[in-house]
CSV table of C-alpha atoms and ligand atoms in Angstrom, one decimal:
chain,number,residue,atom,x,y,z
A,1,UNK,CA,-31.5,-9.8,-72.6
A,2,UNK,CA,-32.1,-9.7,-69.1
A,3,UNK,CA,-35.4,-7.5,-69.6
A,4,UNK,CA,-36.7,-9.5,-72.4
A,5,UNK,CA,-36.3,-12.9,-69.9
A,6,UNK,CA,-38.1,-11.2,-67.4
A,7,UNK,CA,-40.9,-10.2,-69.1
A,8,UNK,CA,-41.3,-13.6,-71.1
A,9,UNK,CA,-40.3,-16.1,-68.5
A,10,UNK,CA,-41.5,-14.8,-65.3
A,11,UNK,CA,-45.0,-13.7,-66.1
A,12,UNK,CA,-46.6,-17.1,-66.5
A,13,UNK,CA,-46.4,-20.6,-65.3
A,14,UNK,CA,-44.2,-22.0,-67.5
A,15,UNK,CA,-45.7,-25.4,-68.0
A,16,UNK,CA,-47.6,-25.9,-71.2
A,17,UNK,CA,-50.0,-28.4,-69.6
A,18,UNK,CA,-52.5,-27.6,-66.9
A,19,UNK,CA,-51.6,-27.4,-63.5
A,20,UNK,CA,-52.3,-30.8,-62.0
A,21,UNK,CA,-54.6,-29.8,-59.3
A,22,UNK,CA,-53.5,-28.5,-55.9
A,23,UNK,CA,-50.8,-30.8,-54.7
A,24,UNK,CA,-47.7,-31.9,-56.2
A,25,UNK,CA,-48.1,-35.8,-56.4
A,26,UNK,CA,-44.4,-36.5,-56.2
A,27,UNK,CA,-43.6,-34.1,-53.3
A,28,UNK,CA,-47.0,-34.4,-51.7
A,29,UNK,CA,-47.1,-30.6,-50.8
A,30,UNK,CA,-49.7,-28.2,-51.8
A,31,UNK,CA,-48.7,-25.7,-54.5
A,32,UNK,CA,-48.9,-22.0,-53.8
A,33,UNK,CA,-51.3,-20.8,-56.0
A,34,UNK,CA,-52.7,-17.7,-57.5
A,35,UNK,CA,-49.5,-15.6,-57.8
A,36,UNK,CA,-45.9,-15.6,-59.4
A,37,UNK,CA,-42.7,-14.5,-57.5
A,38,UNK,CA,-40.6,-12.4,-60.1
A,39,UNK,CA,-37.6,-12.4,-58.2
A,40,UNK,CA,-35.9,-12.8,-54.9
A,41,UNK,CA,-33.8,-10.7,-53.1
A,42,UNK,CA,-32.2,-12.5,-50.0
A,43,UNK,CA,-30.1,-10.8,-47.7
A,44,UNK,CA,-28.7,-13.1,-44.7
A,45,UNK,CA,-26.4,-13.3,-42.0
A,46,UNK,CA,-25.0,-17.1,-41.0
A,47,UNK,CA,-22.6,-17.4,-38.0
A,48,UNK,CA,-20.7,-20.4,-38.8
A,49,UNK,CA,-20.0,-21.8,-35.0
A,50,UNK,CA,-23.5,-21.5,-33.7
A,51,UNK,CA,-24.9,-22.3,-37.3
A,52,UNK,CA,-27.3,-19.3,-36.8
A,53,UNK,CA,-29.0,-17.7,-39.9
A,54,UNK,CA,-31.1,-14.6,-40.0
A,55,UNK,CA,-32.2,-12.9,-42.9
A,56,UNK,CA,-34.9,-10.8,-44.9
A,57,UNK,CA,-36.3,-11.9,-47.8
A,58,UNK,CA,-38.0,-9.5,-50.2
A,59,UNK,CA,-40.1,-11.0,-52.9
A,60,UNK,CA,-41.3,-9.2,-55.9
A,61,UNK,CA,-44.9,-10.6,-56.9
A,62,UNK,CA,-47.9,-10.5,-59.4
A,63,UNK,CA,-51.1,-12.1,-58.9
A,64,UNK,CA,-53.1,-14.2,-61.3
A,65,UNK,CA,-56.0,-14.8,-58.8
A,66,UNK,CA,-57.4,-12.2,-56.4
A,67,UNK,CA,-55.7,-12.9,-53.1
A,68,UNK,CA,-57.1,-12.5,-49.9
A,69,UNK,CA,-54.5,-14.6,-48.3
A,70,UNK,CA,-51.4,-16.9,-49.7
A,71,UNK,CA,-49.0,-19.6,-48.8
A,72,UNK,CA,-45.4,-19.8,-49.2
A,73,UNK,CA,-43.2,-22.4,-48.3
A,74,UNK,CA,-40.9,-22.5,-45.1
A,75,UNK,CA,-39.4,-24.6,-43.0
A,76,UNK,CA,-40.5,-24.7,-39.4
A,77,UNK,CA,-36.9,-24.4,-38.0
A,78,UNK,CA,-36.9,-20.7,-39.6
A,79,UNK,CA,-39.3,-18.3,-37.6
A,80,UNK,CA,-40.8,-15.4,-39.1
A,81,UNK,CA,-41.0,-12.5,-37.2
A,82,UNK,CA,-42.2,-9.8,-39.1
A,83,UNK,CA,-43.6,-9.1,-42.7
A,84,UNK,CA,-43.7,-5.8,-44.7
A,85,UNK,CA,-46.0,-5.6,-47.6
A,86,UNK,CA,-45.9,-2.9,-50.4
A,87,UNK,CA,-48.2,-2.6,-53.2
A,88,UNK,CA,-47.4,-0.6,-56.5
A,89,UNK,CA,-49.5,1.7,-58.7
A,90,UNK,CA,-51.7,3.3,-56.2
A,91,UNK,CA,-52.8,-0.1,-54.7
A,92,UNK,CA,-52.1,-0.2,-50.8
A,93,UNK,CA,-51.2,-4.2,-49.9
A,94,UNK,CA,-51.5,-4.4,-46.2
A,95,UNK,CA,-50.7,-7.8,-44.1
A,96,UNK,CA,-53.1,-8.7,-41.4
A,97,UNK,CA,-51.6,-11.6,-39.7
A,98,UNK,CA,-49.4,-14.4,-40.9
A,99,UNK,CA,-48.8,-17.9,-39.3
A,100,UNK,CA,-46.7,-21.2,-40.2
A,101,UNK,CA,-47.5,-24.5,-39.9
A,102,UNK,CA,-47.1,-27.8,-41.8
A,103,UNK,CA,-44.4,-26.1,-43.6
A,104,UNK,CA,-46.1,-23.1,-44.8
A,105,UNK,CA,-46.2,-19.7,-44.1
A,106,UNK,CA,-49.7,-18.6,-44.4
A,107,UNK,CA,-50.4,-14.8,-45.0
A,108,UNK,CA,-53.4,-12.8,-44.7
A,109,UNK,CA,-54.2,-9.7,-46.3
A,110,UNK,CA,-55.8,-6.6,-44.7
A,111,UNK,CA,-57.9,-6.7,-47.8
A,112,UNK,CA,-58.0,-9.1,-51.0
A,113,UNK,CA,-55.5,-7.9,-53.2
A,114,UNK,CA,-57.1,-7.5,-57.1
A,115,UNK,CA,-56.1,-9.9,-59.8
A,116,UNK,CA,-52.9,-8.6,-61.8
A,117,UNK,CA,-51.5,-6.5,-59.1
A,118,UNK,CA,-48.0,-6.1,-58.3
A,119,UNK,CA,-46.4,-6.1,-54.8
A,120,UNK,CA,-43.8,-7.1,-52.5
A,121,UNK,CA,-43.3,-8.7,-49.1
A,122,UNK,CA,-40.1,-8.1,-47.0
A,123,UNK,CA,-40.3,-11.4,-44.8
A,124,UNK,CA,-37.8,-10.9,-41.7
A,125,UNK,CA,-37.0,-14.2,-40.3
A,126,UNK,CA,-34.4,-16.5,-38.0
A,127,UNK,CA,-33.5,-19.7,-36.9
A,128,UNK,CA,-31.2,-22.5,-36.8
A,129,UNK,CA,-31.0,-24.1,-40.2
A,130,UNK,CA,-31.2,-27.5,-40.4
A,131,UNK,CA,-31.9,-30.1,-43.4
A,132,UNK,CA,-35.4,-31.2,-44.2
A,133,UNK,CA,-36.2,-34.7,-44.0
A,134,UNK,CA,-37.6,-36.1,-47.0
A,135,UNK,CA,-38.2,-39.6,-48.7
A,136,UNK,CA,-35.1,-38.8,-50.8
A,137,UNK,CA,-32.8,-38.1,-47.7
A,138,UNK,CA,-32.0,-35.0,-45.5
A,139,UNK,CA,-31.7,-31.9,-48.0
A,140,UNK,CA,-31.4,-28.4,-48.0
A,141,UNK,CA,-29.1,-26.1,-45.8
A,142,UNK,CA,-26.6,-28.6,-44.1
A,143,UNK,CA,-24.0,-27.4,-41.4
A,144,UNK,CA,-20.8,-28.9,-42.2
A,145,UNK,CA,-17.7,-29.2,-40.0
A,146,UNK,CA,-16.4,-25.8,-41.0
A,147,UNK,CA,-19.1,-23.9,-43.1
A,148,UNK,CA,-22.3,-25.1,-44.8
A,149,UNK,CA,-23.9,-25.9,-47.6
A,150,UNK,CA,-27.0,-26.2,-49.6
A,151,UNK,CA,-28.2,-29.0,-51.5
A,152,UNK,CA,-31.8,-29.0,-52.1
A,153,UNK,CA,-33.2,-31.4,-54.9
A,154,UNK,CA,-36.5,-31.6,-54.6
A,155,UNK,CA,-37.7,-29.9,-51.7
A,156,UNK,CA,-35.1,-28.5,-49.6
A,157,UNK,CA,-35.0,-24.7,-50.5
A,158,UNK,CA,-37.7,-24.0,-47.6
A,159,UNK,CA,-34.7,-24.9,-45.3
A,160,UNK,CA,-33.0,-21.3,-45.6
A,161,UNK,CA,-35.9,-19.1,-47.6
A,162,UNK,CA,-39.4,-18.6,-47.8
A,163,UNK,CA,-40.2,-19.7,-51.3
A,164,UNK,CA,-42.8,-20.9,-53.7
A,165,UNK,CA,-41.1,-24.0,-53.9
A,166,UNK,CA,-41.8,-25.9,-57.2
A,167,UNK,CA,-39.8,-26.3,-60.2
A,168,UNK,CA,-41.6,-24.7,-62.9
A,169,UNK,CA,-41.5,-21.4,-61.2
A,170,UNK,CA,-38.2,-20.0,-62.1
A,171,UNK,CA,-37.2,-16.1,-60.7
A,172,UNK,CA,-34.4,-14.0,-60.5
A,173,UNK,CA,-32.4,-13.6,-57.5
A,174,UNK,CA,-30.3,-11.4,-55.6
A,175,UNK,CA,-28.4,-13.2,-52.7
A,176,UNK,CA,-26.3,-11.4,-50.3
A,177,UNK,CA,-24.4,-13.3,-47.4
A,178,UNK,CA,-22.8,-12.1,-44.8
A,179,UNK,CA,-20.5,-14.5,-42.5
A,180,UNK,CA,-17.3,-14.7,-40.2
A,181,UNK,CA,-14.1,-14.3,-42.1
A,182,UNK,CA,-12.1,-16.0,-43.5
A,183,UNK,CA,-15.0,-18.2,-44.8
A,184,UNK,CA,-15.8,-17.8,-48.8
A,185,UNK,CA,-19.3,-17.7,-49.7
A,186,UNK,CA,-20.1,-19.2,-53.4
A,187,UNK,CA,-23.6,-18.7,-54.4
A,188,UNK,CA,-25.3,-19.1,-57.9
A,189,UNK,CA,-24.7,-16.2,-60.4
A,190,UNK,CA,-22.1,-13.3,-60.5
A,191,UNK,CA,-20.1,-11.9,-57.6
A,192,UNK,CA,-21.5,-8.3,-57.5
A,193,UNK,CA,-19.6,-6.9,-54.6
A,194,UNK,CA,-17.5,-8.0,-51.6
A,195,UNK,CA,-17.1,-6.0,-48.7
A,196,UNK,CA,-15.2,-6.8,-45.3
A,197,UNK,CA,-16.2,-4.9,-41.9
A,198,UNK,CA,-14.6,-5.8,-39.0
A,199,UNK,CA,-14.6,-9.6,-38.8
A,200,UNK,CA,-17.3,-10.0,-41.4
A,201,UNK,CA,-17.6,-10.2,-45.2
A,202,UNK,CA,-20.4,-9.3,-47.0
A,203,UNK,CA,-20.8,-11.6,-50.4
A,204,UNK,CA,-23.4,-9.8,-53.0
A,205,UNK,CA,-24.3,-12.5,-55.9
A,206,UNK,CA,-26.7,-11.7,-58.7
A,207,UNK,CA,-28.4,-14.7,-60.8
A,208,UNK,CA,-29.6,-12.9,-63.9
A,209,UNK,CA,-31.4,-15.9,-65.5
A,210,UNK,CA,-34.4,-17.5,-63.9
A,211,UNK,CA,-33.8,-20.1,-61.5
A,212,UNK,CA,-35.8,-22.8,-59.9
A,213,UNK,CA,-36.0,-22.7,-55.9
A,214,UNK,CA,-34.4,-25.9,-55.3
A,215,UNK,CA,-31.1,-25.0,-57.4
A,216,UNK,CA,-30.4,-22.1,-55.4
A,217,UNK,CA,-27.6,-22.7,-53.3
A,218,UNK,CA,-25.1,-21.1,-50.5
A,219,UNK,CA,-21.7,-22.7,-50.1
A,220,UNK,CA,-19.5,-21.4,-46.8
A,221,UNK,CA,-16.3,-22.8,-46.0
A,222,UNK,CA,-12.4,-22.1,-45.8
A,223,UNK,CA,-11.8,-22.4,-49.6
A,224,UNK,CA,-9.2,-21.1,-52.1
A,225,UNK,CA,-10.1,-20.4,-55.9
A,226,UNK,CA,-8.7,-22.3,-58.7
A,227,UNK,CA,-8.7,-21.0,-62.3
A,228,UNK,CA,-9.6,-24.0,-64.8
A,229,UNK,CA,-10.2,-22.1,-68.0
A,230,UNK,CA,-8.3,-20.6,-70.8
A,231,UNK,CA,-8.5,-16.9,-71.3
A,232,UNK,CA,-11.4,-15.7,-73.1
A,233,UNK,CA,-13.7,-19.0,-72.5
A,234,UNK,CA,-16.6,-18.9,-69.9
A,235,UNK,CA,-14.8,-19.0,-66.5
A,236,UNK,CA,-14.6,-22.3,-65.0
A,237,UNK,CA,-13.4,-22.3,-61.5
A,238,UNK,CA,-12.8,-24.6,-58.4
A,239,UNK,CA,-13.4,-23.8,-54.9
A,240,UNK,CA,-11.4,-26.1,-52.5
A,241,UNK,CA,-10.0,-26.4,-49.3
A,242,UNK,CA,-6.4,-25.5,-49.5
A,243,UNK,CA,-5.0,-29.1,-48.9
A,244,UNK,CA,-6.6,-30.3,-51.8
A,245,UNK,CA,-5.4,-27.7,-54.4
A,246,UNK,CA,-3.0,-30.0,-56.2
A,247,UNK,CA,-5.6,-33.5,-56.5
A,248,UNK,CA,-8.4,-31.1,-57.5
A,249,UNK,CA,-6.4,-29.7,-60.1
A,250,UNK,CA,-5.6,-33.1,-61.4
A,251,UNK,CA,-9.4,-34.2,-60.8
A,252,UNK,CA,-10.7,-31.2,-62.6
A,253,UNK,CA,-8.0,-30.9,-65.5
A,254,UNK,CA,-10.7,-31.8,-68.3
A,255,UNK,CA,-13.5,-29.6,-66.7
A,256,UNK,CA,-13.0,-26.7,-69.4
A,257,UNK,CA,-12.5,-29.4,-72.5
A,258,UNK,CA,-15.9,-31.1,-71.4
A,259,UNK,CA,-17.6,-27.3,-71.5
A,260,UNK,CA,-16.2,-27.1,-74.7
A,261,UNK,CA,-17.5,-30.2,-76.1
A,262,UNK,CA,-21.0,-29.9,-74.4
A,263,UNK,CA,-21.1,-26.3,-75.8
A,264,UNK,CA,-20.3,-27.8,-79.4
A,265,UNK,CA,-22.7,-30.7,-79.2
A,266,UNK,CA,-25.7,-29.1,-77.2
A,267,UNK,CA,-24.9,-25.0,-78.1
A,268,UNK,CA,-23.9,-22.2,-76.2
A,269,UNK,CA,-23.0,-22.8,-72.2
A,270,UNK,CA,-26.3,-21.3,-70.8
A,271,UNK,CA,-24.8,-19.2,-67.7
A,272,UNK,CA,-22.1,-16.6,-67.2
A,273,UNK,CA,-19.7,-19.2,-65.2
A,274,UNK,CA,-19.3,-22.4,-63.9
A,275,UNK,CA,-17.8,-23.6,-60.5
A,276,UNK,CA,-17.2,-26.5,-58.7
A,277,UNK,CA,-17.0,-26.6,-54.9
A,278,UNK,CA,-15.4,-29.7,-53.2
A,279,UNK,CA,-16.3,-29.5,-49.3
A,280,UNK,CA,-13.9,-30.6,-46.5
A,281,UNK,CA,-16.4,-33.0,-45.5
A,282,UNK,CA,-17.1,-35.9,-47.5
A,283,UNK,CA,-20.6,-36.3,-49.6
A,284,UNK,CA,-22.4,-39.5,-50.5
A,285,UNK,CA,-22.6,-38.0,-53.9
A,286,UNK,CA,-22.0,-34.7,-56.1
A,287,UNK,CA,-25.0,-32.5,-56.4
A,288,UNK,CA,-26.2,-29.8,-58.7
A,289,UNK,CA,-26.9,-26.4,-58.6
A,290,UNK,CA,-27.6,-23.8,-61.1
A,291,UNK,CA,-24.0,-22.3,-62.5
A,292,UNK,CA,-22.1,-24.7,-59.9
A,293,UNK,CA,-21.6,-28.1,-59.0
A,294,UNK,CA,-20.7,-29.5,-55.3
A,295,UNK,CA,-18.4,-32.4,-54.4
A,296,UNK,CA,-17.0,-33.9,-51.4
A,297,UNK,CA,-13.4,-34.5,-50.4
A,298,UNK,CA,-14.1,-38.0,-51.1
A,299,UNK,CA,-14.7,-37.4,-54.5
A,300,UNK,CA,-11.3,-35.7,-55.0
A,301,UNK,CA,-8.7,-38.3,-54.7
A,302,UNK,CA,-6.3,-37.3,-58.0
A,303,UNK,CA,-6.7,-40.3,-60.0
A,304,UNK,CA,-9.7,-39.3,-62.1
A,305,UNK,CA,-12.2,-41.7,-60.4
A,306,UNK,CA,-15.1,-39.7,-60.6
A,307,UNK,CA,-14.4,-38.4,-64.2
A,308,UNK,CA,-17.9,-39.6,-65.0
A,309,UNK,CA,-19.7,-37.8,-62.3
A,310,UNK,CA,-17.6,-34.3,-62.9
A,311,UNK,CA,-19.3,-34.8,-67.0
A,312,UNK,CA,-22.5,-35.7,-65.5
A,313,UNK,CA,-22.8,-32.7,-63.1
A,314,UNK,CA,-21.6,-29.9,-66.0
A,315,UNK,CA,-24.3,-31.5,-68.3
A,316,UNK,CA,-27.0,-30.7,-66.1
A,317,UNK,CA,-26.4,-27.0,-66.6
A,318,UNK,CA,-27.9,-27.6,-70.3
A,319,UNK,CA,-30.3,-30.2,-68.8
A,320,UNK,CA,-32.0,-29.5,-65.5
A,321,UNK,CA,-31.0,-26.1,-65.1
A,322,UNK,CA,-31.4,-23.9,-68.0
A,323,UNK,CA,-33.8,-26.7,-69.4
A,324,UNK,CA,-35.8,-27.2,-66.2
A,325,UNK,CA,-38.7,-29.6,-65.3
A,326,UNK,CA,-42.3,-28.7,-65.4
A,327,UNK,CA,-43.1,-31.5,-62.9
A,328,UNK,CA,-40.9,-33.9,-61.0
A,329,UNK,CA,-42.2,-37.2,-62.7
A,330,UNK,CA,-40.1,-35.9,-66.2
A,331,UNK,CA,-36.9,-36.5,-64.2
A,332,UNK,CA,-35.7,-38.7,-66.8
A,333,UNK,CA,-35.3,-35.4,-68.9
A,334,UNK,CA,-32.7,-34.3,-66.5
A,335,UNK,CA,-30.9,-37.3,-65.6
A,336,UNK,CA,-31.3,-39.5,-68.9
A,337,UNK,CA,-29.6,-36.7,-70.9
A,338,UNK,CA,-26.9,-36.2,-68.0
A,339,UNK,CA,-26.4,-39.7,-68.3
A,340,UNK,CA,-26.1,-39.8,-71.8
A,341,UNK,CA,-23.9,-36.9,-71.5
A,342,UNK,CA,-21.3,-38.7,-69.9
A,343,UNK,CA,-21.2,-41.6,-72.6
A,344,UNK,CA,-20.9,-38.5,-75.1
A,345,UNK,CA,-17.9,-37.4,-73.0
A,346,UNK,CA,-16.0,-40.7,-73.1
A,347,UNK,CA,-16.7,-41.0,-76.9
A,348,UNK,CA,-14.8,-37.9,-77.7
A,349,UNK,CA,-12.3,-38.1,-74.9
A,350,UNK,CA,-11.5,-41.7,-74.9
A,351,UNK,CA,-12.8,-42.9,-78.1
A,352,UNK,CA,-15.2,-45.2,-76.7
A,353,UNK,CA,-18.6,-45.4,-78.8
A,354,UNK,CA,-21.6,-44.1,-77.0
A,355,UNK,CA,-23.0,-47.4,-78.4
A,356,UNK,CA,-20.9,-49.2,-76.3
A,357,UNK,CA,-21.6,-47.7,-73.2
A,358,UNK,CA,-25.5,-48.1,-74.0
A,359,UNK,CA,-24.9,-51.7,-74.6
A,360,UNK,CA,-23.2,-52.2,-71.6
A,361,UNK,CA,-26.0,-50.5,-69.3
A,362,UNK,CA,-28.3,-51.9,-71.6
A,363,UNK,CA,-27.4,-55.6,-70.4
A,364,UNK,CA,-27.4,-54.5,-66.8
A,365,UNK,CA,-30.7,-53.1,-67.1
A,366,UNK,CA,-31.7,-56.5,-68.8
A,367,UNK,CA,-31.2,-58.2,-65.6
A,368,UNK,CA,-33.1,-56.0,-63.5
A,369,UNK,CA,-36.9,-56.0,-62.3
A,370,UNK,CA,-38.8,-54.1,-65.4
A,371,UNK,CA,-41.5,-52.7,-63.4
A,372,UNK,CA,-40.8,-49.2,-63.8
A,373,UNK,CA,-42.4,-46.7,-66.2
A,374,UNK,CA,-39.7,-44.1,-66.7
A,375,UNK,CA,-42.3,-41.0,-68.2
A,376,UNK,CA,-43.8,-41.8,-64.4
A,377,UNK,CA,-41.6,-43.8,-62.0
A,378,UNK,CA,-43.5,-42.5,-59.1
A,379,UNK,CA,-41.9,-40.5,-56.0
A,380,UNK,CA,-40.1,-43.4,-54.5
A,381,UNK,CA,-38.3,-44.0,-57.6
A,382,UNK,CA,-37.5,-40.9,-59.2
A,383,UNK,CA,-33.6,-41.1,-58.5
A,384,UNK,CA,-33.8,-44.9,-59.2
A,385,UNK,CA,-30.3,-45.8,-61.1
A,386,UNK,CA,-33.0,-47.5,-63.8
A,387,UNK,CA,-34.6,-43.8,-64.6
A,388,UNK,CA,-31.1,-42.4,-65.5
A,389,UNK,CA,-30.0,-45.3,-67.6
A,390,UNK,CA,-33.2,-46.2,-69.5
A,391,UNK,CA,-33.3,-42.4,-69.9
A,392,UNK,CA,-30.3,-42.5,-71.5
A,393,UNK,CA,-30.9,-45.5,-73.6
A,394,UNK,CA,-34.1,-43.7,-74.9
A,395,UNK,CA,-31.9,-40.6,-76.1
A,396,UNK,CA,-29.6,-43.1,-77.6
A,397,UNK,CA,-32.2,-44.8,-79.2
A,398,UNK,CA,-33.4,-41.4,-80.6
A,399,UNK,CA,-29.8,-41.0,-82.0
A,400,UNK,CA,-29.8,-44.2,-83.6
A,401,UNK,CA,-33.2,-43.5,-85.4
A,402,UNK,CA,-32.1,-39.9,-86.7
A,403,UNK,CA,-28.4,-40.6,-87.2
A,404,UNK,CA,-25.6,-38.3,-85.9
A,405,UNK,CA,-25.8,-35.0,-87.7
A,406,UNK,CA,-29.9,-35.0,-87.5
A,407,UNK,CA,-29.6,-36.1,-83.9
A,408,UNK,CA,-27.4,-32.9,-82.9
A,409,UNK,CA,-29.3,-30.7,-84.8
A,410,UNK,CA,-32.3,-31.5,-83.3
A,411,UNK,CA,-30.8,-31.6,-80.1
A,412,UNK,CA,-29.3,-28.0,-80.4
A,413,UNK,CA,-32.8,-26.6,-81.7
A,414,UNK,CA,-34.3,-28.5,-78.4
A,415,UNK,CA,-31.8,-26.8,-76.1
A,416,UNK,CA,-32.3,-23.2,-77.5
A,417,UNK,CA,-36.0,-23.6,-77.7
A,418,UNK,CA,-36.5,-24.5,-73.9
A,419,UNK,CA,-33.1,-22.3,-72.6
A,420,UNK,CA,-33.9,-20.5,-69.4
A,421,UNK,CA,-37.7,-21.8,-69.4
A,422,UNK,CA,-39.0,-25.4,-68.5
A,423,UNK,CA,-39.5,-28.4,-70.8
A,424,UNK,CA,-42.0,-31.3,-71.3
A,425,UNK,CA,-41.5,-34.6,-73.0
A,426,UNK,CA,-43.7,-33.1,-75.6
A,427,UNK,CA,-41.2,-30.1,-76.3
A,428,UNK,CA,-38.4,-33.1,-77.1
A,429,UNK,CA,-40.7,-35.4,-79.1
A,430,UNK,CA,-42.0,-32.3,-81.5
A,431,UNK,CA,-38.5,-31.7,-82.3
A,432,UNK,CA,-37.9,-35.3,-83.0
A,433,UNK,CA,-40.7,-35.4,-85.1
A,434,UNK,CA,-39.9,-32.3,-87.0
A,435,UNK,CA,-36.4,-33.8,-87.8
A,436,UNK,CA,-37.8,-37.4,-88.9
A,437,UNK,CA,-40.2,-35.8,-91.3
A,438,UNK,CA,-37.2,-34.2,-93.3
A,439,UNK,CA,-35.8,-37.4,-93.0
A,440,UNK,CA,-38.8,-39.0,-94.4
A,441,UNK,CA,-39.2,-41.3,-91.1
A,442,UNK,CA,-42.7,-42.2,-90.4
A,443,UNK,CA,-44.3,-40.5,-87.3
A,444,UNK,CA,-45.2,-43.8,-86.3
A,445,UNK,CA,-42.0,-45.1,-86.0
A,446,UNK,CA,-41.0,-42.1,-83.4
A,447,UNK,CA,-44.3,-42.6,-81.6
A,448,UNK,CA,-43.7,-46.4,-81.3
A,449,UNK,CA,-40.2,-45.8,-79.9
A,450,UNK,CA,-41.4,-43.1,-77.4
A,451,UNK,CA,-44.1,-45.4,-76.2
A,452,UNK,CA,-41.6,-48.4,-75.7
A,453,UNK,CA,-39.0,-46.8,-74.1
A,454,UNK,CA,-41.0,-44.1,-71.9
A,455,UNK,CA,-44.7,-45.5,-71.2
A,456,UNK,CA,-44.2,-49.1,-71.0
A,457,UNK,CA,-42.3,-51.2,-68.0
A,458,UNK,CA,-40.5,-53.9,-70.5
A,459,UNK,CA,-37.4,-53.4,-71.8
A,460,UNK,CA,-37.5,-52.9,-75.8
A,461,UNK,CA,-35.1,-54.3,-78.0
A,462,UNK,CA,-31.5,-52.7,-78.1
A,463,UNK,CA,-31.6,-49.6,-80.5
A,464,UNK,CA,-30.2,-50.9,-84.0
A,465,UNK,CA,-30.2,-48.5,-87.1
A,466,UNK,CA,-33.0,-48.8,-89.2
A,467,UNK,CA,-33.1,-51.7,-91.7
B,501,ZN,ZN1,-27.8,-36.0,-62.3
């Protein structure tokens, strides 16, 4: 399976629409054009006390344009000291010079690399990592009281490694982290090995499914591990500070049941395992990464206050991580489905119909300004709560239009088709139209629903079954 994914998913830019210009409209950052990164091998050393990171990032690339030079994203707090290039199949690739400016690492080659070459770059770098200031807060590598966390959505990844930081460029990863004992290192993917030498331990993780750079994470802290799943199921674990053991058990008691429910509704869990990390520090909001989610100590009160968000973050493994975004304006595809997944959880666990949840949030939305187009909310409002709630209501409108069984059949088909890739709204619409056709629902009804909910600011009427 792995070889398959590698060849079908990593040879091309994954979007179906053309690359929109040379700059990401939402982040304001220039695209790094002309190549794909097939895989990253990140070998980093991190000293917890002084907050010092040094490492070598080895990127395997191929280019779809002749390259005399190229760029990667890397924060100025990380300084590159050396880059070694290696070609393949008889091509010599040599770096003439490099420099860092404007959040970019600019590499010039001694000779132009012919189109469709494969080559690798070993980039040695070091620095004191710190979060990247952005319109969406400080994101990326963040020093904690006793460790570190990484939460990068949308542009924080260059705070800790050189990358092509755009959501539709997925790659495979090996992440090797050496840090001081007794700190635990949790990373995306599966633990391959763990070796202690002297006062340090090296943790080697492998990410066997394509991953967007913003979903790569490293979590370092003095954590103990709790098993949350039944034997034979997808392993579900929690990494928590020892003193939060009991309250975390209580708070995450239903985590494995949530995973079972979403597997039934959406299709197989897309990764090998699921972990939740609880930091000693308090966090404003929980954060998603591929295969794991991060909560603050303030989210663990032992009284199920945060059940909603525990469900929400898990559902991002399907919507956002396996089915990634081609571009940030489609963020409703992530957050609409994650918010709707909360309603689905309460429908199944507490008998509260999603229609009731939808009605409650519809009434709230009706009282808010209706000046947002959720298919393109603009960078300032991309994480606006209205994108989440109206996105979820759009999903509900589709369910009401199709009826339960056809809706979930359509949804499982959409999830399977887009697994480990990127999706665009048109991919969902295609599946909805297909299902509607089998029910003899006129195409125009689907198109009207689509336009009303996604492309116009005014709130449509609350979804009612067809008369
Ligand atoms: Zn979310």
